[in-house]
Amino acid sequence: MTKAAPASAAHGSTHKTLIPMPIVYTVLGITALFFLVPMYMVLITAFKDPSQINLATAWVPPTTPNWQGFAEAMRLFLPKFQNSLVLTISATLLSALLGSLNGYILSKWQFWGSGILFALMLFGMFIPYQSTLIPIFQTLKSVGLYGSIWGLVLVHVIYGIPITTLIFKNYYSEVPDELMEAAKIDGAGFFQAYTNIILPISIPGFVVVIIWQFTQVWNEFLFAVTLTNPDSQPITVALAQLAGGEAVKWNLPMAGSLLAALPTLLVYIFLGKYFIRGLLAGSVKG
Amino acid sequence: MANAKQPILKNTPSPKTASKKPMDFDRLYAALLLIPSIILVGIFVYGFIGQTMYTSLTNWGQDPAQTLALNPQLKYIGFQNYGDLFTGLLDSRFRQDLVSTLFFTVFFIAGSLGMGLILAVMLDQNPKGESFFRTLFLFPMSLSFIVTGTIWRWLLQPGGGFNQLGNSALNTLFGTDKQYFGFQWLNTRQQVWQFNWQDVPFYTALVVGLVFFYLAYQAWQNRNTNRMIVAAISGLVLLVWGIIWGRNAEWLYPIPEDHGFNLAFIGIIIAAVWQMAGYTMALYLAGIRGIPEDLREAARVDGCTEIQIYQKIILPLLTPITLSAVIILGHISLKIFDLVFAMAGADNATTDVPALLMYLTSFRSNQFAKGAAISMVLLVLVAAVIVPYLYTSLRKERR
């Protein structure tokens, strides 16, 4: 997938165009509007006074930006934002470490049956979590983790194992086996090879996995809504409850949406390349 | 790298490279360190699926006194919950949800694939600002379904967003003061393409029969007469059975029950396509760019026009990408829950899907056994999509 960028240059002068450029730009322009208008509406609505929103000028930006919606959203969402941060950071780091270790084992220390084991593991990435939700709920209740952020961390770490293992396994399989052989001849064991050879070259792999898990855990909703209590709610749950209420003042949910979207949006803007790499690694949203 | 044909599993070495040394401590460490993950995934995936399956065969939730007990006394009642879901008078909402999921899946996949392919072909023409467009089309992927849902809920309010946008734009343009747009979007209750739930055996027989006819056609082309006859007869028998006993099947369900496509889903489909079209765009673009330029060049030398190059070379080569995109998107749409929750609310029966109904049944009404049964149906649907995919991907990988 990294080839996509250089390939476009390689098309070069010989590349004739199939479609007349005006049509290309028209289609792209209309589609761009379809993608931009929602964001524009979110921004201007978030900065409006509630009384201004129902006027027939929904698409006109406010004359003076009203920060009240943001202030209110901050007050409401800041604790949930913090919950989300704690949850996401701890779950992401733990599952990245586990995935790195598993990927190392499954690509460099294969044993009989490891292929099937890996396939069975992968299935966990695709199941609808509804089909395990009731036992999770019971188990967390019986070990006293129900309603706390740590139960959620545990669940995210476990269900993150398949995808993090997959990404690291693919990543490490590009490390030449000769390197491992050489290390073995030099007397390096399992751990030395991991810490001296694998870990130092793992940074891009970690970046992909961390970005992927960060986005997934931050955006997750089903576990969050079933396994937390109001004090440990992540921001997605709080936002859904706010927007679901009656007689909504729309500037508030829009400001809240911006707040909830900000971390993952920043990740995408600054580390988009790795985000797409994780995406194309076959990962699934939802 | 650009081999996006099988995006799930790639760049995996052949197992021969694994060290074939006898058992030593390093291999022991490797095995020991893998064990916790295996146990956790084993319990949380396979163990819990088994437990949910058992739960679905009990009466948990029918006796209020036992429902929220710490160790509820459960009674095994066999497949009664499943029977209720598919034929019980009270559970018509579940059957409507299945129909809704079917329609949602079809339109969501068609929309995402179509839009993704068009955008990829456009971007393949090397327009100026290509990377800007790519970034723009992909950014919704980084948002959560809850955020997307909240945004689109506002845009598709009958008195909000899109209707107002259209009205105020037209009024400004023409200097009028009229209500041009008044779409009900998510609030509509209108249904189209209704069909009677009693006809399900007929439609099933029709689809399976057509598959048999296709197999017969293939056998005919391969000159395999025996197989052709068997397949053709099976298809014919199924069709006759479907027409005679499969229509208005009162043995399935006593009274006629109409289900259709709720127009309220159109809004949710728009939002879902908005979020996922960038993903298919990225897949297709990687696929198109991965096709060697030599191949196009050779076709050009042979006198192909640019349109023919797309028809005869590029689109056929994209089939594996389309297939895996269909599987990934289908899997997402079967599981979709948060987007519907955020857009239409949890309790809106017109826009409801099994994944949401499972949550409501289990955690709002405390009908755990019935919720478990819904989730098992969901799991079977998802597994039907995913297991063949995993199987073929892993087999391809082994070669």
XYZ file of C-alpha atoms in Angstrom:
685
model
C 0.000 0.000 0.000
C 2.948 2.323 0.404
C 3.426 1.885 -3.299
C 0.345 3.938 -4.019
C 2.182 7.228 -3.745
C 5.252 6.499 -5.898
C 3.117 4.684 -8.453
C 1.187 7.845 -9.172
C 4.410 9.535 -10.194
C 5.394 6.564 -12.313
C 2.267 6.945 -14.398
C 3.966 9.942 -15.837
C 3.503 11.362 -19.287
C 2.506 8.167 -21.055
C -0.595 7.908 -18.906
C -3.520 8.984 -21.041
C -6.660 9.946 -19.292
C -9.824 7.984 -19.718
C -12.184 10.645 -18.511
C -12.080 14.286 -19.545
C -10.593 16.302 -16.719
C -13.595 18.644 -16.336
C -15.757 15.634 -15.522
C -13.163 14.327 -13.085
C -13.083 17.647 -11.255
C -16.862 17.966 -11.258
C -17.357 14.522 -9.735
C -14.593 15.063 -7.204
C -15.974 18.496 -6.367
C -19.508 17.258 -5.749
C -18.238 14.361 -3.649
C -15.979 16.699 -1.734
C -19.057 18.781 -0.896
C -20.839 15.648 0.344
C -17.904 15.071 2.688
C -17.359 18.675 3.700
C -20.894 19.986 4.230
C -21.492 17.888 7.363
C -18.270 19.158 8.904
C -19.133 22.729 7.970
C -22.588 22.388 9.511
C -21.100 20.906 12.672
C -18.645 23.764 13.032
C -21.082 26.608 12.493
C -23.815 24.986 14.574
C -21.420 24.415 17.448
C -20.587 28.117 17.487
C -24.178 29.321 17.390
C -26.473 30.449 20.098
C -29.288 27.886 20.545
C -31.870 30.519 19.619
C -30.178 31.103 16.276
C -30.247 27.489 15.185
C -33.870 27.157 14.179
C -33.820 30.162 11.894
C -33.956 29.630 8.173
C -30.260 30.381 7.997
C -28.905 27.065 9.101
C -26.021 27.190 6.666
C -25.021 30.791 7.416
C -22.152 31.069 9.870
C -22.892 32.879 13.123
C -22.070 36.577 13.137
C -20.251 36.310 16.416
C -18.985 32.934 17.540
C -20.726 31.786 20.661
C -18.435 29.774 22.900
C -21.196 28.816 25.281
C -21.791 25.490 23.603
C -18.142 24.614 23.971
C -17.987 25.764 27.557
C -21.023 23.658 28.379
C -19.656 20.678 26.425
C -16.335 20.977 28.238
C -18.069 21.043 31.599
C -20.205 18.011 30.715
C -17.626 16.000 28.834
C -14.317 16.711 30.487
C -14.654 13.903 33.065
C -15.757 11.495 30.319
C -12.926 12.708 28.143
C -10.526 11.840 30.939
C -12.136 8.408 31.331
C -11.675 7.829 27.627
C -8.035 8.891 27.833
C -7.217 6.570 30.734
C -9.079 3.702 29.106
C -7.630 4.198 25.665
C -4.029 4.750 26.669
C -3.815 1.811 29.044
C -5.693 -0.606 26.777
C -3.673 0.464 23.744
C -0.270 0.086 25.388
C -1.082 -3.275 26.944
C -2.504 -4.777 23.793
C 0.387 -3.440 21.706
C 2.895 -5.148 24.014
C 0.962 -8.408 23.977
C 0.558 -8.247 20.220
C 4.258 -7.639 19.699
C 5.174 -10.669 21.760
C 2.558 -12.868 20.092
C 3.535 -11.685 16.636
C 7.181 -12.424 17.396
C 6.362 -15.936 18.553
C 3.957 -16.715 15.742
C 6.270 -15.502 13.001
C 9.679 -16.558 14.329
C 8.954 -19.489 16.616
C 6.319 -21.327 14.702
C 5.405 -24.721 16.024
C 3.099 -27.470 14.946
C -0.453 -26.181 14.861
C 0.462 -22.530 15.230
C -1.195 -21.741 11.920
C -4.526 -23.147 13.045
C -4.151 -21.495 16.409
C -3.626 -18.172 14.676
C -6.691 -18.694 12.480
C -8.790 -19.501 15.533
C -7.465 -16.379 17.184
C -8.325 -14.235 14.167
C -11.949 -15.266 14.315
C -12.169 -13.321 17.567
C -11.661 -10.137 15.594
C -14.815 -10.659 13.585
C -17.391 -12.004 16.014
C -20.258 -9.708 16.874
C -19.477 -8.873 20.481
C -23.151 -9.263 21.298
C -22.514 -12.993 21.243
C -20.152 -12.811 24.210
C -21.580 -9.791 25.965
C -23.789 -11.558 28.498
C -20.970 -13.776 29.884
C -18.630 -10.769 29.921
C -21.211 -8.850 31.911
C -21.573 -11.765 34.366
C -17.834 -12.349 34.668
C -16.983 -8.713 35.289
C -19.753 -8.540 37.850
C -18.476 -11.587 39.702
C -14.871 -10.364 39.827
C -15.950 -6.875 40.854
C -14.762 -5.085 37.741
C -18.226 -4.261 36.436
C -18.847 -0.537 36.202
C -15.209 0.456 36.402
C -12.904 1.593 33.667
C -10.580 -1.350 34.360
C -13.104 -3.954 33.346
C -13.365 -2.138 30.056
C -9.573 -2.061 29.737
C -9.436 -5.811 30.281
C -12.057 -6.480 27.643
C -10.393 -4.208 25.104
C -6.978 -5.771 25.701
C -8.347 -9.271 25.194
C -10.354 -8.495 22.085
C -7.429 -6.488 20.775
C -5.144 -9.546 20.805
C -6.219 -10.852 17.360
C -5.661 -7.642 15.410
C -2.462 -6.590 17.186
C -1.034 -10.096 16.772
C -1.979 -10.053 13.087
C -0.341 -6.702 12.382
C 2.856 -7.580 14.270
C 3.024 -11.036 12.721
C 2.856 -9.505 9.257
C 5.400 -6.900 10.255
C 7.909 -9.325 11.734
C 7.596 -11.728 8.833
C 9.465 -9.122 6.807
C 12.420 -9.413 9.175
C 14.762 -11.834 7.399
C 15.037 -15.187 9.100
C 18.781 -15.096 8.429
C 18.971 -12.341 11.011
C 17.371 -14.622 13.556
C 19.649 -17.503 12.583
C 22.688 -15.301 12.918
C 21.543 -14.177 16.343
C 21.046 -17.777 17.377
C 24.534 -18.720 16.226
C 25.870 -15.816 18.253
C 24.184 -17.360 21.247
C 21.154 -15.106 21.572
C 18.151 -16.819 23.075
C 14.456 -16.084 22.827
C 14.538 -12.954 24.961
C 17.850 -11.580 23.716
C 16.746 -11.893 20.126
C 13.533 -10.093 21.032
C 15.098 -7.220 22.918
C 18.214 -6.803 20.748
C 16.880 -7.466 17.264
C 13.126 -7.387 17.102
C 12.225 -4.552 19.471
C 14.651 -1.959 18.045
C 13.192 -2.339 14.566
C 9.607 -2.559 15.791
C 8.855 1.135 16.063
C 6.894 1.461 12.806
C 4.943 -1.650 13.746
C 4.172 -0.188 17.144
C 3.081 3.062 15.544
C 0.580 1.274 13.305
C -0.776 -0.886 16.105
C -0.983 1.925 18.626
C -2.794 4.190 16.193
C -5.160 1.432 15.227
C -5.971 0.398 18.780
C -6.201 3.995 19.952
C -8.836 4.780 17.339
C -10.734 1.569 17.933
C -10.848 1.811 21.707
C -11.595 5.521 21.706
C -14.475 5.034 19.273
C -15.945 1.876 20.778
C -19.491 1.979 22.064
C -21.097 -1.408 22.758
C -18.812 -2.487 25.612
C -18.720 1.040 26.915
C -22.488 1.359 27.180
C -23.043 -2.046 28.788
C -20.105 -2.334 31.156
C -19.692 1.095 32.742
C -21.552 3.199 35.260
C -22.016 6.973 34.887
C -18.750 7.720 36.690
C -16.623 5.583 34.403
C -18.410 6.333 31.127
C -16.223 7.083 28.144
C -17.087 10.036 25.969
C -18.934 8.052 23.287
C -21.574 6.958 25.771
C -22.001 10.437 27.183
C -22.375 11.890 23.703
C -24.943 9.305 22.655
C -27.003 10.000 25.755
C -26.841 13.747 25.286
C -27.881 13.697 21.640
C -30.595 11.166 22.346
C -32.453 13.394 24.761
C -35.612 15.359 24.042
C -35.578 18.986 22.869
C -31.901 18.997 22.128
C -30.082 22.269 21.780
C -28.029 21.242 18.830
C -25.052 23.496 19.459
C -24.194 21.355 22.474
C -24.059 17.893 20.797
C -22.189 19.422 17.880
C -19.568 20.868 20.207
C -19.488 17.533 22.011
C -19.005 15.689 18.709
C -16.033 17.896 17.909
C -14.576 17.189 21.314
C -15.132 13.432 20.985
C -13.701 13.400 17.475
C -10.666 15.546 18.221
C -8.119 12.940 19.397
C -8.713 10.467 16.589
C -8.949 13.286 14.063
C -5.576 14.626 15.203
C -4.085 11.151 14.958
C -5.447 10.868 11.431
C -4.190 14.281 10.361
C -0.678 13.865 11.724
C -0.139 10.133 11.320
C -2.512 9.390 8.447
C -0.030 7.203 6.595
C 0.143 4.716 9.439
C -3.584 4.943 10.015
C -4.241 3.859 6.436
C -1.647 1.119 6.725
C -3.495 -0.317 9.695
C -6.766 0.065 7.821
C -5.511 -1.823 4.805
C -3.993 -4.483 7.054
C -7.494 -5.768 6.941
C -8.792 -4.299 10.064
C -12.414 -3.829 10.609
C -14.217 -1.017 12.209
C -17.060 -1.621 14.575
C 3.026 -4.327 -0.736
C 0.306 -3.094 -3.026
C -1.121 -6.563 -3.088
C -4.489 -5.517 -1.761
C -6.110 -8.614 -3.142
C -6.154 -10.159 0.267
C -5.882 -7.329 2.682
C -6.390 -9.476 5.739
C -3.409 -11.706 5.573
C -0.324 -10.880 3.658
C 3.418 -11.012 3.676
C 3.507 -14.092 5.773
C 6.431 -16.415 5.225
C 6.143 -20.053 4.417
C 6.397 -22.134 7.578
C 9.521 -23.907 6.341
C 11.635 -21.065 7.643
C 10.767 -21.859 11.227
C 13.653 -23.357 13.045
C 13.447 -27.105 13.142
C 15.671 -27.574 16.161
C 14.692 -30.052 18.832
C 12.839 -28.771 21.859
C 14.946 -26.309 23.798
C 14.316 -23.715 26.442
C 13.715 -20.951 23.920
C 10.892 -22.847 22.318
C 9.519 -23.498 25.772
C 9.554 -19.777 26.549
C 7.841 -19.066 23.255
C 5.097 -21.552 23.995
C 4.723 -20.376 27.605
C 4.430 -16.731 26.617
C 1.764 -17.485 24.080
C -0.340 -19.436 26.545
C -1.952 -16.493 28.389
C -3.183 -15.008 25.124
C -4.476 -18.361 23.968
C -6.296 -18.948 27.225
C -7.793 -15.452 27.280
C -8.964 -15.610 23.677
C -10.129 -19.178 24.245
C -12.291 -18.161 27.189
C -13.483 -14.788 25.963
C -14.245 -15.889 22.424
C -14.994 -19.601 22.327
C -15.894 -20.200 25.947
C -18.219 -17.230 26.096
C -19.851 -18.064 22.787
C -20.548 -21.499 24.234
C -21.952 -19.956 27.373
C -24.159 -17.592 25.385
C -25.384 -20.537 23.387
C -26.300 -22.377 26.561
C -27.977 -19.226 27.924
C -30.074 -19.027 24.788
C -31.468 -22.451 25.573
C -32.658 -21.490 29.040
C -35.497 -19.458 30.488
C -33.271 -16.751 31.973
C -35.326 -13.593 32.153
C -38.763 -15.147 32.140
C -39.004 -15.332 35.903
C -38.551 -11.807 37.298
C -37.443 -13.121 40.682
C -34.517 -14.945 39.154
C -33.548 -12.427 36.489
C -31.135 -10.249 38.397
C -30.140 -12.789 41.012
C -26.417 -13.285 41.366
C -26.701 -16.990 40.601
C -30.003 -17.326 38.797
C -31.688 -20.723 38.727
C -31.895 -21.443 35.033
C -34.085 -24.031 33.434
C -33.209 -25.685 30.159
C -36.048 -25.123 27.713
C -34.473 -26.221 24.432
C -34.956 -24.142 21.335
C -38.076 -22.381 22.530
C -36.464 -18.929 22.432
C -35.471 -19.422 18.811
C -38.918 -20.708 17.980
C -40.449 -17.626 19.579
C -38.120 -15.292 17.700
C -38.960 -16.742 14.331
C -42.621 -17.537 14.784
C -43.858 -16.157 18.099
C -46.581 -13.525 17.924
C -44.763 -11.100 20.229
C -41.473 -11.113 18.389
C -42.430 -9.670 15.030
C -39.983 -6.845 15.743
C -37.109 -9.307 15.466
C -38.314 -10.487 12.067
C -38.722 -6.912 10.867
C -35.159 -6.297 12.107
C -33.839 -9.187 10.040
C -35.521 -7.744 6.956
C -34.143 -4.291 7.785
C -30.631 -5.684 8.148
C -30.930 -7.364 4.774
C -31.946 -4.131 3.038
C -29.421 -2.081 4.963
C -26.618 -4.481 4.025
C -27.501 -4.486 0.328
C -27.765 -0.715 -0.055
C -24.842 0.051 2.216
C -22.530 -2.300 0.309
C -23.765 -1.120 -3.076
C -23.363 2.523 -2.067
C -19.899 2.134 -0.580
C -18.589 0.015 -3.449
C -20.045 2.238 -6.157
C -18.852 5.446 -4.608
C -15.455 3.990 -3.727
C -14.899 2.694 -7.253
C -15.970 5.949 -8.917
C -13.703 7.958 -6.635
C -10.773 5.599 -7.167
C -11.123 5.771 -10.943
C -11.342 9.570 -10.760
C -8.258 9.794 -8.565
C -6.461 7.421 -10.912
C -6.669 10.126 -13.589
C -4.046 12.028 -11.564
C -6.058 15.176 -10.922
C -4.440 18.070 -9.137
C -4.849 17.943 -5.380
C -5.141 14.178 -5.382
C -3.749 13.788 -1.890
C -6.146 16.443 -0.595
C -9.108 14.494 -1.955
C -7.789 11.214 -0.599
C -7.377 12.762 2.840
C -10.853 14.264 2.670
C -12.609 11.071 1.620
C -10.885 9.016 4.292
C -11.252 11.265 7.305
C -14.707 10.000 8.395
C -13.042 6.623 8.954
C -11.259 8.090 11.944
C -14.512 9.173 13.602
C -16.581 6.912 15.766
C -19.983 5.782 14.589
C -21.379 7.685 17.553
C -19.906 10.970 16.336
C -20.980 10.276 12.755
C -24.418 9.366 14.007
C -24.761 12.493 16.130
C -23.723 14.714 13.236
C -26.089 13.075 10.779
C -28.881 13.010 13.292
C -28.726 16.773 13.294
C -28.388 17.004 9.511
C -31.385 14.755 8.955
C -33.737 16.231 11.534
C -37.019 17.057 9.813
C -36.643 20.660 11.015
C -32.881 20.750 10.857
C -29.697 20.460 8.881
C -30.258 19.280 5.344
C -33.856 20.409 4.989
C -32.942 23.844 6.311
C -29.816 23.941 4.193
C -31.852 23.285 1.071
C -34.646 25.646 2.006
C -32.483 28.542 3.034
C -30.249 28.114 -0.014
C -33.211 28.153 -2.408
C -34.936 31.001 -0.561
C -31.806 33.110 -0.651
C -31.383 32.313 -4.329
C -34.943 33.123 -5.387
C -35.810 35.654 -2.692
C -38.739 33.550 -1.555
C -39.947 32.384 1.807
C -41.031 28.836 1.087
C -40.679 25.382 2.558
C -39.175 23.532 -0.408
C -37.828 20.570 1.486
C -39.620 18.786 4.258
C -38.195 15.295 4.227
C -39.082 13.303 7.286
C -35.826 11.315 7.069
C -35.424 9.288 10.240
C -38.934 10.114 11.440
C -40.724 8.507 8.553
C -42.577 5.280 9.141
C -43.189 4.520 5.513
C -42.267 1.068 4.250
C -41.673 -0.010 0.689
C -41.195 -3.393 -0.981
C -43.307 -5.193 1.524
C -43.415 -8.915 1.545
C -45.303 -11.379 3.630
C -43.161 -13.117 6.250
C -45.052 -16.306 5.363
C -43.397 -16.194 1.924
C -39.899 -16.676 3.326
C -39.812 -20.416 2.453
C -40.762 -19.506 -1.114
C -38.007 -16.922 -1.477
C -35.478 -19.253 0.135
C -36.454 -22.038 -2.259
C -36.257 -19.573 -5.145
C -32.723 -18.462 -4.284
C -31.405 -21.961 -3.560
C -33.145 -23.267 -6.691
C -31.452 -20.606 -8.799
C -28.105 -21.596 -7.310
C -28.801 -25.199 -8.345
C -29.680 -24.055 -11.851
C -26.428 -22.143 -12.008
C -24.539 -25.269 -10.928
C -26.383 -27.230 -13.600
C -25.398 -24.640 -16.186
C -21.764 -24.903 -15.103
C -21.895 -28.705 -15.258
C -23.407 -28.450 -18.738
C -20.524 -26.279 -19.839
C -18.054 -28.765 -18.410
C -19.928 -31.605 -20.158
C -20.654 -33.274 -16.840
C -24.043 -34.754 -17.672
C -24.705 -36.590 -14.425
C -24.029 -33.584 -12.281
C -26.104 -31.407 -14.571
C -29.138 -33.677 -14.292
C -28.882 -33.956 -10.516
C -28.518 -30.203 -10.065
C -31.319 -29.368 -12.484
C -33.728 -31.806 -10.862
C -32.871 -30.560 -7.370
C -33.505 -26.995 -8.480
C -36.786 -27.938 -10.120
C -38.008 -29.859 -7.082
C -37.183 -26.936 -4.828
C -38.998 -24.471 -7.059
C -42.110 -26.640 -7.306
C -42.049 -27.171 -3.548
C -41.630 -23.433 -2.984
C -44.520 -22.525 -5.273
C -46.915 -25.108 -3.868
C -46.070 -25.116 -0.147
C -43.776 -22.143 0.322
C -46.238 -19.334 -0.394
C -48.459 -18.050 2.416
C -46.975 -20.769 4.560
C -49.441 -21.073 7.391
C -47.496 -23.952 8.850
C -44.684 -21.438 9.410
C -46.726 -18.625 10.819
C -50.458 -18.478 11.409
C -51.343 -14.985 10.201
C -50.008 -12.863 7.316
C -47.228 -10.557 8.483
C -45.810 -7.861 6.226
C -42.242 -6.663 6.443
C -40.446 -4.244 4.177
C -37.770 -1.631 3.835
C -38.298 1.301 6.176
C -37.532 4.506 4.348
C -36.102 5.856 7.594
C -33.093 3.665 6.902
C -32.152 5.781 3.891
C -30.692 8.402 6.198
C -28.695 5.835 8.150
C -27.408 4.331 4.913
C -26.284 7.769 3.712
C -24.378 8.295 6.949
C -22.838 4.820 6.780
C -21.707 5.346 3.199
C -20.286 8.743 4.174
C -18.190 6.985 6.764
C -17.083 3.936 4.784
C -16.795 5.057 1.136
C -13.252 6.278 1.770
C -12.261 2.785 2.830
C -13.403 1.207 -0.441
C -11.822 4.120 -2.291
C -8.488 3.353 -0.613
C -8.804 -0.364 -1.370
C -9.669 0.205 -5.023
C -7.024 2.875 -5.521
C -4.336 0.614 -4.073
C -5.601 -2.132 -6.366
C -5.630 0.012 -9.511
C -2.227 1.443 -8.741
C -0.910 -2.045 -8.079
C -1.666 -3.096 -11.645
C 1.630 -2.799 -13.528
C 1.743 0.026 -16.038
C 3.283 -2.448 -18.545
C -0.023 -4.265 -18.673
C -1.878 -1.113 -19.676
C 0.890 -0.219 -22.076
C 0.716 -3.628 -23.737
C -3.043 -3.325 -24.092
C -2.627 0.107 -25.633
C -0.140 -1.273 -28.145
C -2.684 -3.952 -28.991
C -5.124 -1.217 -29.815
C -7.304 -1.089 -26.707
C -8.986 2.207 -25.944
C -8.766 3.551 -22.412
C -12.328 2.448 -21.758
C -11.526 -1.063 -22.962
C -8.499 -1.145 -20.697
C -10.790 -0.536 -17.738
C -13.355 -3.016 -19.006
C -11.030 -5.825 -19.931
C -8.056 -5.430 -17.612
C -8.556 -3.229 -14.608
C -12.077 -4.124 -13.514
C -11.560 -7.915 -13.785
C -8.338 -7.595 -11.803
C -10.251 -5.725 -9.097
C -12.716 -8.578 -8.518
C -10.814 -10.027 -5.530
C -10.770 -6.575 -3.925
C -14.495 -6.211 -4.490
C -15.060 -9.606 -2.913
C -13.072 -8.849 0.203
C -14.645 -5.392 0.470
C -18.100 -6.965 0.258
C -17.163 -9.338 3.064
C -15.714 -6.648 5.309
C -18.599 -4.243 4.688
C -21.193 -6.984 5.031
C -19.671 -7.964 8.323
C -19.756 -4.356 9.513
C -23.350 -3.887 8.483
C -24.526 -7.078 10.175
C -22.942 -5.890 13.406
C -23.952 -2.257 13.088
C -25.356 -0.962 16.307
C -23.804 2.303 17.425
C -24.656 4.257 14.275
C -28.327 3.312 14.539
C -28.282 4.006 18.264
C -26.833 7.471 17.740
C -28.979 8.424 14.767
C -32.426 7.138 15.541
C -32.202 6.381 19.224
C -32.419 2.971 20.781
C -36.166 2.682 21.060
C -37.224 3.592 17.567
C -38.784 0.414 16.251
C -38.859 1.590 12.626
C -35.085 1.798 12.495
C -33.969 -1.191 14.430
C -31.496 -3.960 13.718
C -30.873 -7.287 15.509
C -27.606 -6.061 17.040
C -29.502 -3.231 18.720
C -32.469 -5.379 19.662
C -30.092 -7.778 21.406
C -28.799 -4.959 23.584
C -32.293 -3.748 24.407
C -33.651 -7.220 25.101
C -30.761 -8.223 27.348
C -29.783 -5.056 29.139
C -32.970 -3.002 29.180
C -35.646 -5.679 29.520
C -33.337 -8.177 31.265
C -34.557 -10.957 28.947
C -31.114 -12.507 28.884
C -32.052 -15.812 27.301
C -33.906 -14.201 24.444
C -31.093 -11.681 23.967
C -28.633 -14.555 23.831
C -30.755 -16.253 21.175
C -30.753 -13.061 19.058
C -26.993 -12.787 19.420
C -26.537 -16.393 18.308
C -28.557 -15.701 15.167
C -26.324 -12.698 14.589
C -23.209 -14.806 15.131
C -24.375 -17.394 12.605
C -24.988 -14.656 10.028
C -21.564 -13.116 10.606
C -19.802 -16.485 10.637
C -21.442 -17.412 7.342
C -19.726 -14.374 5.865
C -16.400 -14.500 7.678
C -15.447 -18.169 8.070
C -15.193 -18.976 4.336
C -13.209 -15.777 3.918
C -10.747 -16.627 6.698
C -10.478 -20.164 5.392
C -9.589 -19.150 1.835
C -7.246 -16.391 2.983
C -5.335 -18.767 5.221
C -5.159 -21.419 2.542
C -3.816 -18.910 0.057
C -1.295 -17.853 2.643
C -0.033 -21.363 3.195
C 0.926 -21.744 -0.447
